[in-house]
GROMACS .gro file of C-alpha atoms in nm:
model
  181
    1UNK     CA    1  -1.262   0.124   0.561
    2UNK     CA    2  -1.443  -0.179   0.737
    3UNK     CA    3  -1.157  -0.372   0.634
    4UNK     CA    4  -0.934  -0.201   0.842
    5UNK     CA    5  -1.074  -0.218   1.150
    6UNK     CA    6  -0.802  -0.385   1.377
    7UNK     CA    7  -0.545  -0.211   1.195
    8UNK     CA    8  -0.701   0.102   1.275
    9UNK     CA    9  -0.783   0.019   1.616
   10UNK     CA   10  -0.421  -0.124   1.721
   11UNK     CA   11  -0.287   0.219   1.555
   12UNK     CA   12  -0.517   0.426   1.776
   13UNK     CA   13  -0.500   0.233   2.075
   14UNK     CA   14  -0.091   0.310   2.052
   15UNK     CA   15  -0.152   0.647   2.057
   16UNK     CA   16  -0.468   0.690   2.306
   17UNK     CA   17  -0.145   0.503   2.538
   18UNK     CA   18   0.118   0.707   2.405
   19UNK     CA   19  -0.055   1.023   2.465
   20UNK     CA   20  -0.270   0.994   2.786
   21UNK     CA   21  -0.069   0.821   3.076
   22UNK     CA   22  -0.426   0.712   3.253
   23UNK     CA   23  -0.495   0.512   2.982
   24UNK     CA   24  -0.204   0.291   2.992
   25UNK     CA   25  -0.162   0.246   3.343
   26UNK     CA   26  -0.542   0.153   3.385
   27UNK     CA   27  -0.723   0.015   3.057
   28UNK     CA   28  -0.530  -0.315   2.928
   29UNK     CA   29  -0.491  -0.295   2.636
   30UNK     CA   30  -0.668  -0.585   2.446
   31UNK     CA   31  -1.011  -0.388   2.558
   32UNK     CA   32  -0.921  -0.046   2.469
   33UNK     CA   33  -0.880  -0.213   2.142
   34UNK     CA   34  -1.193  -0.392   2.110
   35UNK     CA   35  -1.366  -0.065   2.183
   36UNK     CA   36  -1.172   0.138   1.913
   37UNK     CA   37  -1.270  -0.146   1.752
   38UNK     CA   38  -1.620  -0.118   1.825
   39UNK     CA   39  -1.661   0.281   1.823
   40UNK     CA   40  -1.501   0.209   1.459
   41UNK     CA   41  -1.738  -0.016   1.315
   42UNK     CA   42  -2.022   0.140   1.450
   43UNK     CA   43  -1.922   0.483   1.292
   44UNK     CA   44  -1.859   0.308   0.925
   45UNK     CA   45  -2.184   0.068   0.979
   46UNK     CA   46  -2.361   0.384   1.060
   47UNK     CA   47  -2.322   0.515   0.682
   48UNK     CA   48  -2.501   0.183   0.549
   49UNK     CA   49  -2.755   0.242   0.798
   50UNK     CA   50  -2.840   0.533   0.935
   51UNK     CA   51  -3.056   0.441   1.183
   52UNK     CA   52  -2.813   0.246   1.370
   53UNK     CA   53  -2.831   0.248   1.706
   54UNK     CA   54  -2.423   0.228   1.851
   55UNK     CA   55  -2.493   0.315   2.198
   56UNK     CA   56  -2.325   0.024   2.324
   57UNK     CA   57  -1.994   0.069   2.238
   58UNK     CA   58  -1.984   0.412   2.442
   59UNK     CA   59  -2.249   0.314   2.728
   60UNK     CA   60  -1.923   0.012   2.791
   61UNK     CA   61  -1.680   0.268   2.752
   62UNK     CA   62  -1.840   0.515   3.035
   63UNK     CA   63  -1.909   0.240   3.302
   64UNK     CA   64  -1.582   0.068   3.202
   65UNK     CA   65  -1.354   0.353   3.239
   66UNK     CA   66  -1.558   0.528   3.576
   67UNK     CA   67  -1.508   0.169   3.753
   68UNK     CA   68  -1.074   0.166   3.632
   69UNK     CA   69  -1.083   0.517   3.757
   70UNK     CA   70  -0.975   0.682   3.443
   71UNK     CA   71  -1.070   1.062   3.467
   72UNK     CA   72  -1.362   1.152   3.219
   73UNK     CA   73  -1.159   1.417   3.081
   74UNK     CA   74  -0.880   1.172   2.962
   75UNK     CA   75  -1.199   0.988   2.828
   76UNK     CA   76  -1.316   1.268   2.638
   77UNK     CA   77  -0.935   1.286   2.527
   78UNK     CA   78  -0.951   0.943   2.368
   79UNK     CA   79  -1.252   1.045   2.173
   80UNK     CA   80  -1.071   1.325   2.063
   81UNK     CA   81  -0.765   1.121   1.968
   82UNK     CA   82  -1.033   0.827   1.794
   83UNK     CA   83  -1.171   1.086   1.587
   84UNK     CA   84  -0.886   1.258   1.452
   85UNK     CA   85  -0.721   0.925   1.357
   86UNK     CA   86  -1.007   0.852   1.175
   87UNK     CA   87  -1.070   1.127   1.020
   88UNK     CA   88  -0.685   1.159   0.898
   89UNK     CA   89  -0.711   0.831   0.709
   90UNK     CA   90  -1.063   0.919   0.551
   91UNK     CA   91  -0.894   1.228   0.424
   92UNK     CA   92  -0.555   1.024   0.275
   93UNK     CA   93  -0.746   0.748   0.168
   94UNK     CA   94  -1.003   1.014  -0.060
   95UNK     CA   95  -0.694   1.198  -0.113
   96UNK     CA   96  -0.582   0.904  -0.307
   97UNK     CA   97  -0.917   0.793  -0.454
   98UNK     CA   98  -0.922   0.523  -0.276
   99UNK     CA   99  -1.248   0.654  -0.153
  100UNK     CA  100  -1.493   0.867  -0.356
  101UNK     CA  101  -1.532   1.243  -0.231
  102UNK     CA  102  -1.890   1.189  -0.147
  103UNK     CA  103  -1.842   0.936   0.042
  104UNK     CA  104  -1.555   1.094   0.246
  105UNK     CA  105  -1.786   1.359   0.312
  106UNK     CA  106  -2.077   1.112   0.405
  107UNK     CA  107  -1.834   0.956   0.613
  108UNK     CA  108  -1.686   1.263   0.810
  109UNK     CA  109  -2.055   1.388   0.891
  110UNK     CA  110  -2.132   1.059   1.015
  111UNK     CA  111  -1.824   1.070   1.233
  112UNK     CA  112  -1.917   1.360   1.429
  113UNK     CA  113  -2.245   1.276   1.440
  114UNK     CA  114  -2.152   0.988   1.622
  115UNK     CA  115  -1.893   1.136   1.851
  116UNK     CA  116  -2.119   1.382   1.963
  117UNK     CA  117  -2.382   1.083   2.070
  118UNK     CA  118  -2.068   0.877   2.168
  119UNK     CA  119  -1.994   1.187   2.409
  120UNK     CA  120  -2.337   1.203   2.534
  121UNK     CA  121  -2.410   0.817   2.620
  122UNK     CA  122  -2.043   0.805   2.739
  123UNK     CA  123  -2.027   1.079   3.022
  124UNK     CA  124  -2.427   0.982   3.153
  125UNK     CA  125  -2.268   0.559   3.171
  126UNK     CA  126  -1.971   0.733   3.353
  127UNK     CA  127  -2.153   0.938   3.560
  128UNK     CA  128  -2.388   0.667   3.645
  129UNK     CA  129  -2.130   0.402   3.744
  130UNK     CA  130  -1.995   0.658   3.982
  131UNK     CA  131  -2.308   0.722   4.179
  132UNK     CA  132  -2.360   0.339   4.168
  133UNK     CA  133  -1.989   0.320   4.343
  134UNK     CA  134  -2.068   0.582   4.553
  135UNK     CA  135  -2.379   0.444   4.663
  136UNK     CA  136  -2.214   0.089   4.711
  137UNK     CA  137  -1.952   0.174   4.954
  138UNK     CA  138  -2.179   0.420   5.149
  139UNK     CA  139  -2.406   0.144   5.230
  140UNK     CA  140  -2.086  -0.081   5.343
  141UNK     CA  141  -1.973   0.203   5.532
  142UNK     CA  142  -2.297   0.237   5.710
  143UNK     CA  143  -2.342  -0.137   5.757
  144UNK     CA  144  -1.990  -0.146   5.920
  145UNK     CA  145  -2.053   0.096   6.135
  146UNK     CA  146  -2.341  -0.076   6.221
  147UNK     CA  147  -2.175  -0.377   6.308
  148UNK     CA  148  -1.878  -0.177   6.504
  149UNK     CA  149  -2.166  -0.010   6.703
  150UNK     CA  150  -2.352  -0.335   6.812
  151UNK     CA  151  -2.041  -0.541   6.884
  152UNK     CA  152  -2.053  -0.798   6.593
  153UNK     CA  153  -1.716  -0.779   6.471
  154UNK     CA  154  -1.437  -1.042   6.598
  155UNK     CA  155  -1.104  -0.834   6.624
  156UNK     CA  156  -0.980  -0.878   6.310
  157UNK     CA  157  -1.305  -0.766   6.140
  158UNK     CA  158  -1.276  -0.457   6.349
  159UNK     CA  159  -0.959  -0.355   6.288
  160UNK     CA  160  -1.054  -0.406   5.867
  161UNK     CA  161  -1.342  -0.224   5.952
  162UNK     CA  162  -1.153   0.071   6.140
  163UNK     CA  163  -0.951   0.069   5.835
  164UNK     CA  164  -1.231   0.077   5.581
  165UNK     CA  165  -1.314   0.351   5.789
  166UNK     CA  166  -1.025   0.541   5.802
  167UNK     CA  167  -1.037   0.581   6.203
  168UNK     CA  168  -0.730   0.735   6.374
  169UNK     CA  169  -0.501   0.437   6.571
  170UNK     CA  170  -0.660   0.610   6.906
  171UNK     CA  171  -1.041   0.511   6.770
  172UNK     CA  172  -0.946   0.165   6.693
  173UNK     CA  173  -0.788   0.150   7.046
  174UNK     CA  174  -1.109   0.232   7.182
  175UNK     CA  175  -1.317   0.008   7.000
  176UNK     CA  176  -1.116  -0.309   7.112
  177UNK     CA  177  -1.120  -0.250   7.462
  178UNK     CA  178  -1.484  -0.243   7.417
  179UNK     CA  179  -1.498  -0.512   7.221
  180UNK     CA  180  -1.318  -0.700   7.470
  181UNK     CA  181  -1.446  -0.575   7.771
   0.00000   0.00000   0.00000
């Protein structure tokens, strides 16, 4: 199955697109391929090694898709999508011996094994890339208002900064006469 892994990934990659409409308008495409790509071999490297550890591939995947502001639901989605793909070929291909039973079966257990790790270190990367963000622009809203409050901003910082702000026209009238009083 190793052999297949950009064909598999281009394949799911179409439909993670096709299916959820965050994906395409946010995650070019070339990297949601290289982590199908990556979730794939990490799945099918798992079985010669079971003590693999293919973290990375969803630890990317969280931060990635928090910063392009893809909801973690359509994340969890894609999963969903990843695995079924995959696990529709493993069944064809033992369905035409092109893969012994037990190892089908090997594989499929080692498939959601993974997914359910993939889940776990995904949503913890999202969730921690959030509070990062959220942490980020707090402390560049507080050091703008900062700056509004002791007069350092020329008037075209301020009115950027009334904007970062979101402060009503009337505010931002009132902070320019005092800047320029």
């Amino acid at each position: 199955m190793l052999e297949r892994t950009e064909e598999v990934a281009a394949a799911v990659t179409a439909r993670i697109n096709t299916l959820i409409p965050a994906y395409a308008e946010r995650v070019p495409a070339a990297e949601l391929r290289r982590s199908v790509a990556d979730h794939f071999r990490v799945v099918f490297l798992g079985l010669l090694d079971p003590t693999l550890d293919g973290d990375a591939p969803a630890d990317l995947t969280g931060r990635s898709r928090a910063a392009e502001g893809v909801p973690m639901s359509a994340v969890f989605e894609a999963y969903q999508i990843f695995l079924s793909f995959v696990w529709e070929h493993l069944a064809e291909a033992a369905e035409r011996d092109e893969v012994a039973p037990r190892v089908a079966v090997r594989a499929a257990s080692e498939l959601w094994r993974r997914l359910s790790g993939f889940t776990d270190v995904m949503s913890d990367s999202y969730r921690s890339e959030l509070e990062s963000r959220v942490r980020s622009h707090e402390q560049r809203r507080s050091a703008l208002v900062q700056a509004l409050l002791e007069g350092h901003l020329s008037e075209p910082e301020l009115w950027e900064a009334a904007d970062v702000l979101r402060l009503p026209h009337e505010v931002k009238e009132v902070f320019r006469d005092w800047l320029t009083a």
